[in-house]
PDB file of C-alpha atoms in Angstrom:
ATOM      1  CA  GLY D   6       0.000   0.000   0.000  1.00 89.00           C
ATOM      2  CA  TYR D   7       0.829   3.673   0.081  1.00 90.00           C
ATOM      3  CA  GLY D   8       1.288   6.046   2.995  1.00 91.00           C
ATOM      4  CA  ILE D   9       0.434   9.702   2.530  1.00 90.00           C
ATOM      5  CA  GLY D  10       2.115  11.903   5.103  1.00 88.00           C
ATOM      6  CA  GLY D  11       2.911  15.547   5.606  1.00 81.00           C
ATOM      7  CA  LEU D  12      -0.677  16.720   5.237  1.00 81.00           C
ATOM      8  CA  SER D  13      -2.920  18.232   7.880  1.00 75.00           C
ATOM      9  CA  VAL D  14       0.003  20.091   9.413  1.00 77.00           C
ATOM     10  CA  GLY D  15      -1.095  23.654   8.874  1.00 77.00           C
ATOM     11  CA  GLU D  16      -2.394  23.877   5.331  1.00 82.00           C
ATOM     12  CA  SER D  17      -6.077  24.558   4.751  1.00 86.00           C
ATOM     13  CA  HIS D  18      -8.471  21.664   4.328  1.00 87.00           C
ATOM     14  CA  ASP D  19      -9.060  22.775   0.743  1.00 89.00           C
ATOM     15  CA  ASP D  20      -5.314  22.576   0.059  1.00 92.00           C
ATOM     16  CA  MET D  21      -5.167  19.106   1.621  1.00 91.00           C
ATOM     17  CA  TYR D  22      -8.094  17.984  -0.555  1.00 93.00           C
ATOM     18  CA  ARG D  23      -6.449  19.417  -3.693  1.00 93.00           C
ATOM     19  CA  ILE D  24      -3.290  17.434  -2.938  1.00 92.00           C
ATOM     20  CA  LEU D  25      -5.311  14.251  -2.381  1.00 95.00           C
ATOM     21  CA  ASP D  26      -7.207  14.956  -5.616  1.00 94.00           C
ATOM     22  CA  SER D  27      -3.919  14.871  -7.510  1.00 94.00           C
ATOM     23  CA  LEU D  28      -2.214  12.043  -5.587  1.00 92.00           C
ATOM     24  CA  CYS D  29      -4.904   9.379  -5.248  1.00 93.00           C
ATOM     25  CA  PRO D  30      -5.711   8.930  -8.962  1.00 93.00           C
ATOM     26  CA  GLU D  31      -2.006   8.198  -9.576  1.00 93.00           C
ATOM     27  CA  MET D  32      -1.977   5.338  -7.051  1.00 93.00           C
ATOM     28  CA  PRO D  33      -3.021   1.800  -8.010  1.00 92.00           C
ATOM     29  CA  LYS D  34      -6.624   1.094  -7.012  1.00 90.00           C
ATOM     30  CA  ASN D  35      -5.723  -2.399  -5.778  1.00 93.00           C
ATOM     31  CA  LYS D  36      -3.366  -1.048  -3.082  1.00 94.00           C
ATOM     32  CA  PRO D  37      -4.538   0.529   0.184  1.00 95.00           C
ATOM     33  CA  ARG D  38      -4.015   4.255   0.670  1.00 95.00           C
ATOM     34  CA  TYR D  39      -3.172   5.332   4.190  1.00 95.00           C
ATOM     35  CA  LEU D  40      -3.478   8.997   5.198  1.00 95.00           C
ATOM     36  CA  MET D  41      -1.431   9.746   8.287  1.00 93.00           C
ATOM     37  CA  GLY D  42      -2.535  12.069  11.058  1.00 91.00           C
ATOM     38  CA  VAL D  43      -6.016  12.949   9.786  1.00 91.00           C
ATOM     39  CA  GLY D  44      -8.991  12.171  12.015  1.00 88.00           C
ATOM     40  CA  PHE D  45     -11.624  14.903  12.198  1.00 90.00           C
ATOM     41  CA  PRO D  46     -14.912  13.415  10.938  1.00 93.00           C
ATOM     42  CA  THR D  47     -15.429  15.797   8.013  1.00 92.00           C
ATOM     43  CA  ASN D  48     -11.816  15.277   6.882  1.00 93.00           C
ATOM     44  CA  LEU D  49     -12.297  11.506   7.011  1.00 95.00           C
ATOM     45  CA  VAL D  50     -15.418  11.589   4.849  1.00 96.00           C
ATOM     46  CA  GLU D  51     -13.842  13.983   2.339  1.00 96.00           C
ATOM     47  CA  SER D  52     -10.664  11.890   2.177  1.00 96.00           C
ATOM     48  CA  VAL D  53     -12.642   8.680   1.606  1.00 97.00           C
ATOM     49  CA  ALA D  54     -14.397  10.477  -1.261  1.00 97.00           C
ATOM     50  CA  ARG D  55     -10.959  11.051  -2.783  1.00 96.00           C
ATOM     51  CA  GLY D  56      -9.907   7.402  -2.487  1.00 95.00           C
ATOM     52  CA  VAL D  57      -8.221   7.128   0.922  1.00 96.00           C
ATOM     53  CA  ASP D  58      -8.762   3.787   2.697  1.00 94.00           C
ATOM     54  CA  MET D  59      -7.086   4.054   6.112  1.00 94.00           C
ATOM     55  CA  PHE D  60      -6.331   6.688   8.721  1.00 94.00           C
ATOM     56  CA  ASP D  61      -4.646   7.179  12.052  1.00 92.00           C
ATOM     57  CA  CYS D  62      -4.884  10.160  14.329  1.00 91.00           C
ATOM     58  CA  THR D  63      -4.589  11.281  17.922  1.00 92.00           C
ATOM     59  CA  ILE D  64      -7.899  13.200  17.883  1.00 90.00           C
ATOM     60  CA  PRO D  65      -9.994  10.549  19.671  1.00 93.00           C
ATOM     61  CA  THR D  66      -7.445  10.017  22.434  1.00 95.00           C
ATOM     62  CA  ARG D  67      -6.067  13.549  22.788  1.00 95.00           C
ATOM     63  CA  ASN D  68      -9.541  15.073  22.857  1.00 94.00           C
ATOM     64  CA  GLY D  69     -10.756  12.362  25.229  1.00 96.00           C
ATOM     65  CA  ARG D  70      -7.945  13.097  27.682  1.00 96.00           C
ATOM     66  CA  ASN D  71      -9.006  16.734  27.680  1.00 95.00           C
ATOM     67  CA  GLY D  72     -12.776  16.250  27.935  1.00 96.00           C
ATOM     68  CA  GLY D  73     -13.541  16.616  24.236  1.00 95.00           C
ATOM     69  CA  VAL D  74     -16.054  14.211  22.758  1.00 95.00           C
ATOM     70  CA  LEU D  75     -17.219  13.747  19.191  1.00 92.00           C
ATOM     71  CA  SER D  76     -20.914  14.135  18.536  1.00 87.00           C
ATOM     72  CA  ARG D  77     -23.026  14.471  15.435  1.00 80.00           C
ATOM     73  CA  PHE D  78     -24.940  17.256  17.123  1.00 79.00           C
ATOM     74  CA  GLU D  79     -22.623  19.648  18.903  1.00 79.00           C
ATOM     75  CA  LYS D  80     -19.094  20.315  20.048  1.00 80.00           C
ATOM     76  CA  LEU D  81     -18.738  19.124  23.633  1.00 91.00           C
ATOM     77  CA  ASN D  82     -16.103  19.417  26.332  1.00 95.00           C
ATOM     78  CA  LEU D  83     -17.290  17.504  29.372  1.00 97.00           C
ATOM     79  CA  LYS D  84     -14.898  19.394  31.649  1.00 97.00           C
ATOM     80  CA  ASN D  85     -17.135  22.447  31.292  1.00 96.00           C
ATOM     81  CA  LYS D  86     -19.168  23.419  34.338  1.00 97.00           C
ATOM     82  CA  SER D  87     -22.349  23.474  32.233  1.00 96.00           C
ATOM     83  CA  PHE D  88     -22.382  19.653  32.335  1.00 97.00           C
ATOM     84  CA  ALA D  89     -22.403  19.408  36.147  1.00 98.00           C
ATOM     85  CA  ARG D  90     -26.144  18.667  36.179  1.00 98.00           C
ATOM     86  CA  ASP D  91     -26.555  17.195  32.710  1.00 97.00           C
ATOM     87  CA  PHE D  92     -27.763  13.655  33.297  1.00 98.00           C
ATOM     88  CA  THR D  93     -27.989  12.705  29.631  1.00 97.00           C
ATOM     89  CA  PRO D  94     -25.544  10.441  27.780  1.00 97.00           C
ATOM     90  CA  ILE D  95     -22.687  11.965  25.811  1.00 96.00           C
ATOM     91  CA  ASP D  96     -24.670  11.343  22.607  1.00 93.00           C
ATOM     92  CA  SER D  97     -28.236  10.039  22.795  1.00 91.00           C
ATOM     93  CA  THR D  98     -27.862   8.243  19.444  1.00 90.00           C
ATOM     94  CA  CYS D  99     -24.666   6.398  20.426  1.00 94.00           C
ATOM     95  CA  ASP D 100     -24.644   2.836  21.737  1.00 95.00           C
ATOM     96  CA  CYS D 101     -21.072   2.763  23.052  1.00 97.00           C
ATOM     97  CA  TYR D 102     -20.329   1.609  26.588  1.00 98.00           C
ATOM     98  CA  ALA D 103     -19.824   5.164  27.865  1.00 98.00           C
ATOM     99  CA  CYS D 104     -23.117   6.434  26.433  1.00 98.00           C
ATOM    100  CA  ARG D 105     -25.075   3.395  27.640  1.00 98.00           C
ATOM    101  CA  ASN D 106     -23.738   3.532  31.207  1.00 98.00           C
ATOM    102  CA  TYR D 107     -22.638   7.054  32.148  1.00 98.00           C
ATOM    103  CA  THR D 108     -23.999  10.594  32.065  1.00 98.00           C
ATOM    104  CA  ARG D 109     -22.273  13.809  31.073  1.00 98.00           C
ATOM    105  CA  ALA D 110     -22.546  14.964  34.693  1.00 98.00           C
ATOM    106  CA  TYR D 111     -20.868  11.843  36.056  1.00 99.00           C
ATOM    107  CA  ILE D 112     -18.049  11.992  33.524  1.00 98.00           C
ATOM    108  CA  ARG D 113     -17.522  15.670  34.384  1.00 98.00           C
ATOM    109  CA  HIS D 114     -17.395  14.667  38.066  1.00 98.00           C
ATOM    110  CA  LEU D 115     -14.723  12.084  37.214  1.00 98.00           C
ATOM    111  CA  TYR D 116     -12.628  14.794  35.522  1.00 97.00           C
ATOM    112  CA  THR D 117     -12.936  17.174  38.481  1.00 97.00           C
ATOM    113  CA  ALA D 118     -11.999  14.323  40.835  1.00 98.00           C
ATOM    114  CA  GLY D 119      -8.916  13.555  38.740  1.00 97.00           C
ATOM    115  CA  GLU D 120     -10.101  10.055  37.836  1.00 98.00           C
ATOM    116  CA  ILE D 121      -8.491   8.472  34.763  1.00 98.00           C
ATOM    117  CA  LEU D 122     -11.803   6.763  33.989  1.00 98.00           C
ATOM    118  CA  ALA D 123     -13.103  10.073  32.598  1.00 98.00           C
ATOM    119  CA  SER D 124     -10.438  10.134  29.883  1.00 98.00           C
ATOM    120  CA  ARG D 125     -10.961   6.466  29.135  1.00 98.00           C
ATOM    121  CA  LEU D 126     -14.725   6.832  28.742  1.00 98.00           C
ATOM    122  CA  CYS D 127     -14.389   9.843  26.453  1.00 98.00           C
ATOM    123  CA  THR D 128     -11.698   8.112  24.403  1.00 98.00           C
ATOM    124  CA  TRP D 129     -13.840   4.959  24.179  1.00 97.00           C
ATOM    125  CA  HIS D 130     -16.758   7.049  22.932  1.00 98.00           C
ATOM    126  CA  ASN D 131     -14.611   8.951  20.412  1.00 97.00           C
ATOM    127  CA  LEU D 132     -13.142   5.748  18.967  1.00 97.00           C
ATOM    128  CA  HIS D 133     -16.614   4.186  18.757  1.00 97.00           C
ATOM    129  CA  PHE D 134     -17.898   7.304  16.995  1.00 95.00           C
ATOM    130  CA  LEU D 135     -15.162   7.199  14.341  1.00 96.00           C
ATOM    131  CA  VAL D 136     -15.386   3.431  13.811  1.00 96.00           C
ATOM    132  CA  ASN D 137     -19.143   3.745  13.269  1.00 96.00           C
ATOM    133  CA  LEU D 138     -18.674   6.676  10.901  1.00 95.00           C
ATOM    134  CA  MET D 139     -16.286   4.617   8.776  1.00 96.00           C
ATOM    135  CA  LYS D 140     -18.654   1.628   8.948  1.00 97.00           C
ATOM    136  CA  GLU D 141     -21.451   3.834   7.593  1.00 97.00           C
ATOM    137  CA  ALA D 142     -19.142   5.085   4.831  1.00 98.00           C
ATOM    138  CA  ARG D 143     -18.204   1.492   3.868  1.00 97.00           C
ATOM    139  CA  ILE D 144     -21.863   0.469   3.720  1.00 98.00           C
ATOM    140  CA  ALA D 145     -22.672   3.524   1.592  1.00 98.00           C
ATOM    141  CA  ILE D 146     -19.833   2.650  -0.800  1.00 97.00           C
ATOM    142  CA  ILE D 147     -20.972  -0.984  -1.085  1.00 97.00           C
ATOM    143  CA  GLU D 148     -24.565   0.095  -1.706  1.00 98.00           C
ATOM    144  CA  GLY D 149     -23.503   2.704  -4.272  1.00 98.00           C
ATOM    145  CA  GLU D 150     -24.821   5.491  -2.046  1.00 98.00           C
ATOM    146  CA  PHE D 151     -21.588   7.178  -0.965  1.00 98.00           C
ATOM    147  CA  PRO D 152     -22.217  10.481  -2.798  1.00 98.00           C
ATOM    148  CA  ALA D 153     -25.562  10.867  -0.975  1.00 97.00           C
ATOM    149  CA  PHE D 154     -23.996   9.796   2.344  1.00 97.00           C
ATOM    150  CA  ARG D 155     -21.179  12.309   1.888  1.00 96.00           C
ATOM    151  CA  SER D 156     -23.513  15.131   0.944  1.00 95.00           C
ATOM    152  CA  ASN D 157     -25.845  14.450   3.873  1.00 93.00           C
ATOM    153  CA  PHE D 158     -22.988  14.155   6.352  1.00 92.00           C
ATOM    154  CA  MET D 159     -21.157  17.271   5.195  1.00 90.00           C
ATOM    155  CA  GLU D 160     -24.337  19.335   5.136  1.00 87.00           C
ATOM    156  CA  HIS D 161     -25.653  18.325   8.538  1.00 82.00           C
ATOM    157  CA  PHE D 162     -22.724  17.246  10.737  1.00 82.00           C
ATOM    158  CA  MET D 163     -22.958  19.033  14.113  1.00 68.00           C
ATOM    159  CA  GLU D 164     -26.320  20.528  13.243  1.00 61.00           C
ATOM    160  CA  GLY D 165     -28.278  17.739  14.910  1.00 53.00           C
ATOM    161  CA  GLN D 166     -29.914  16.828  11.626  1.00 47.00           C
ATOM    162  CA  TYR D 167     -27.568  14.109  10.406  1.00 44.00           C
ATOM    163  CA  THR D 168     -29.402  10.860   9.741  1.00 46.00           C
ATOM    164  CA  LYS D 169     -27.863   7.463   9.121  1.00 44.00           C
TER     165      LYS D 169
END
């Protein structure tokens, strides 16, 4: 396969996409294409649209350590005081262990108490979120519906209107 590195290190997303637009068509289709260091959901979907197959990134773990969680609906940092009495799951549409068993308020409490479990739960959720996003993209590709999936995701991500 092929590794693509040196992107997502300061250039605009549009510049990154232009580079992928010129690189990916030159690579054999029967070899995997691995984009290093890219992990924000919209970047993943746009990179898949350009032919990228695999990714790695610190976003799910780094954000999780610092209270940041990925959600289709809103940008969340569970360290914020506003979550002290929020007894809802991180994401009501998510079926990960953290969302099924813990509330935003409890996870915030874990952060304020210095408990490592807070970071682990947020990281678990973030990884689950990204794995499911890529699963949905794979299904859309197999079903010949990726352009519609991409359009829907890009239009509605973080607006609370995204539908699977």
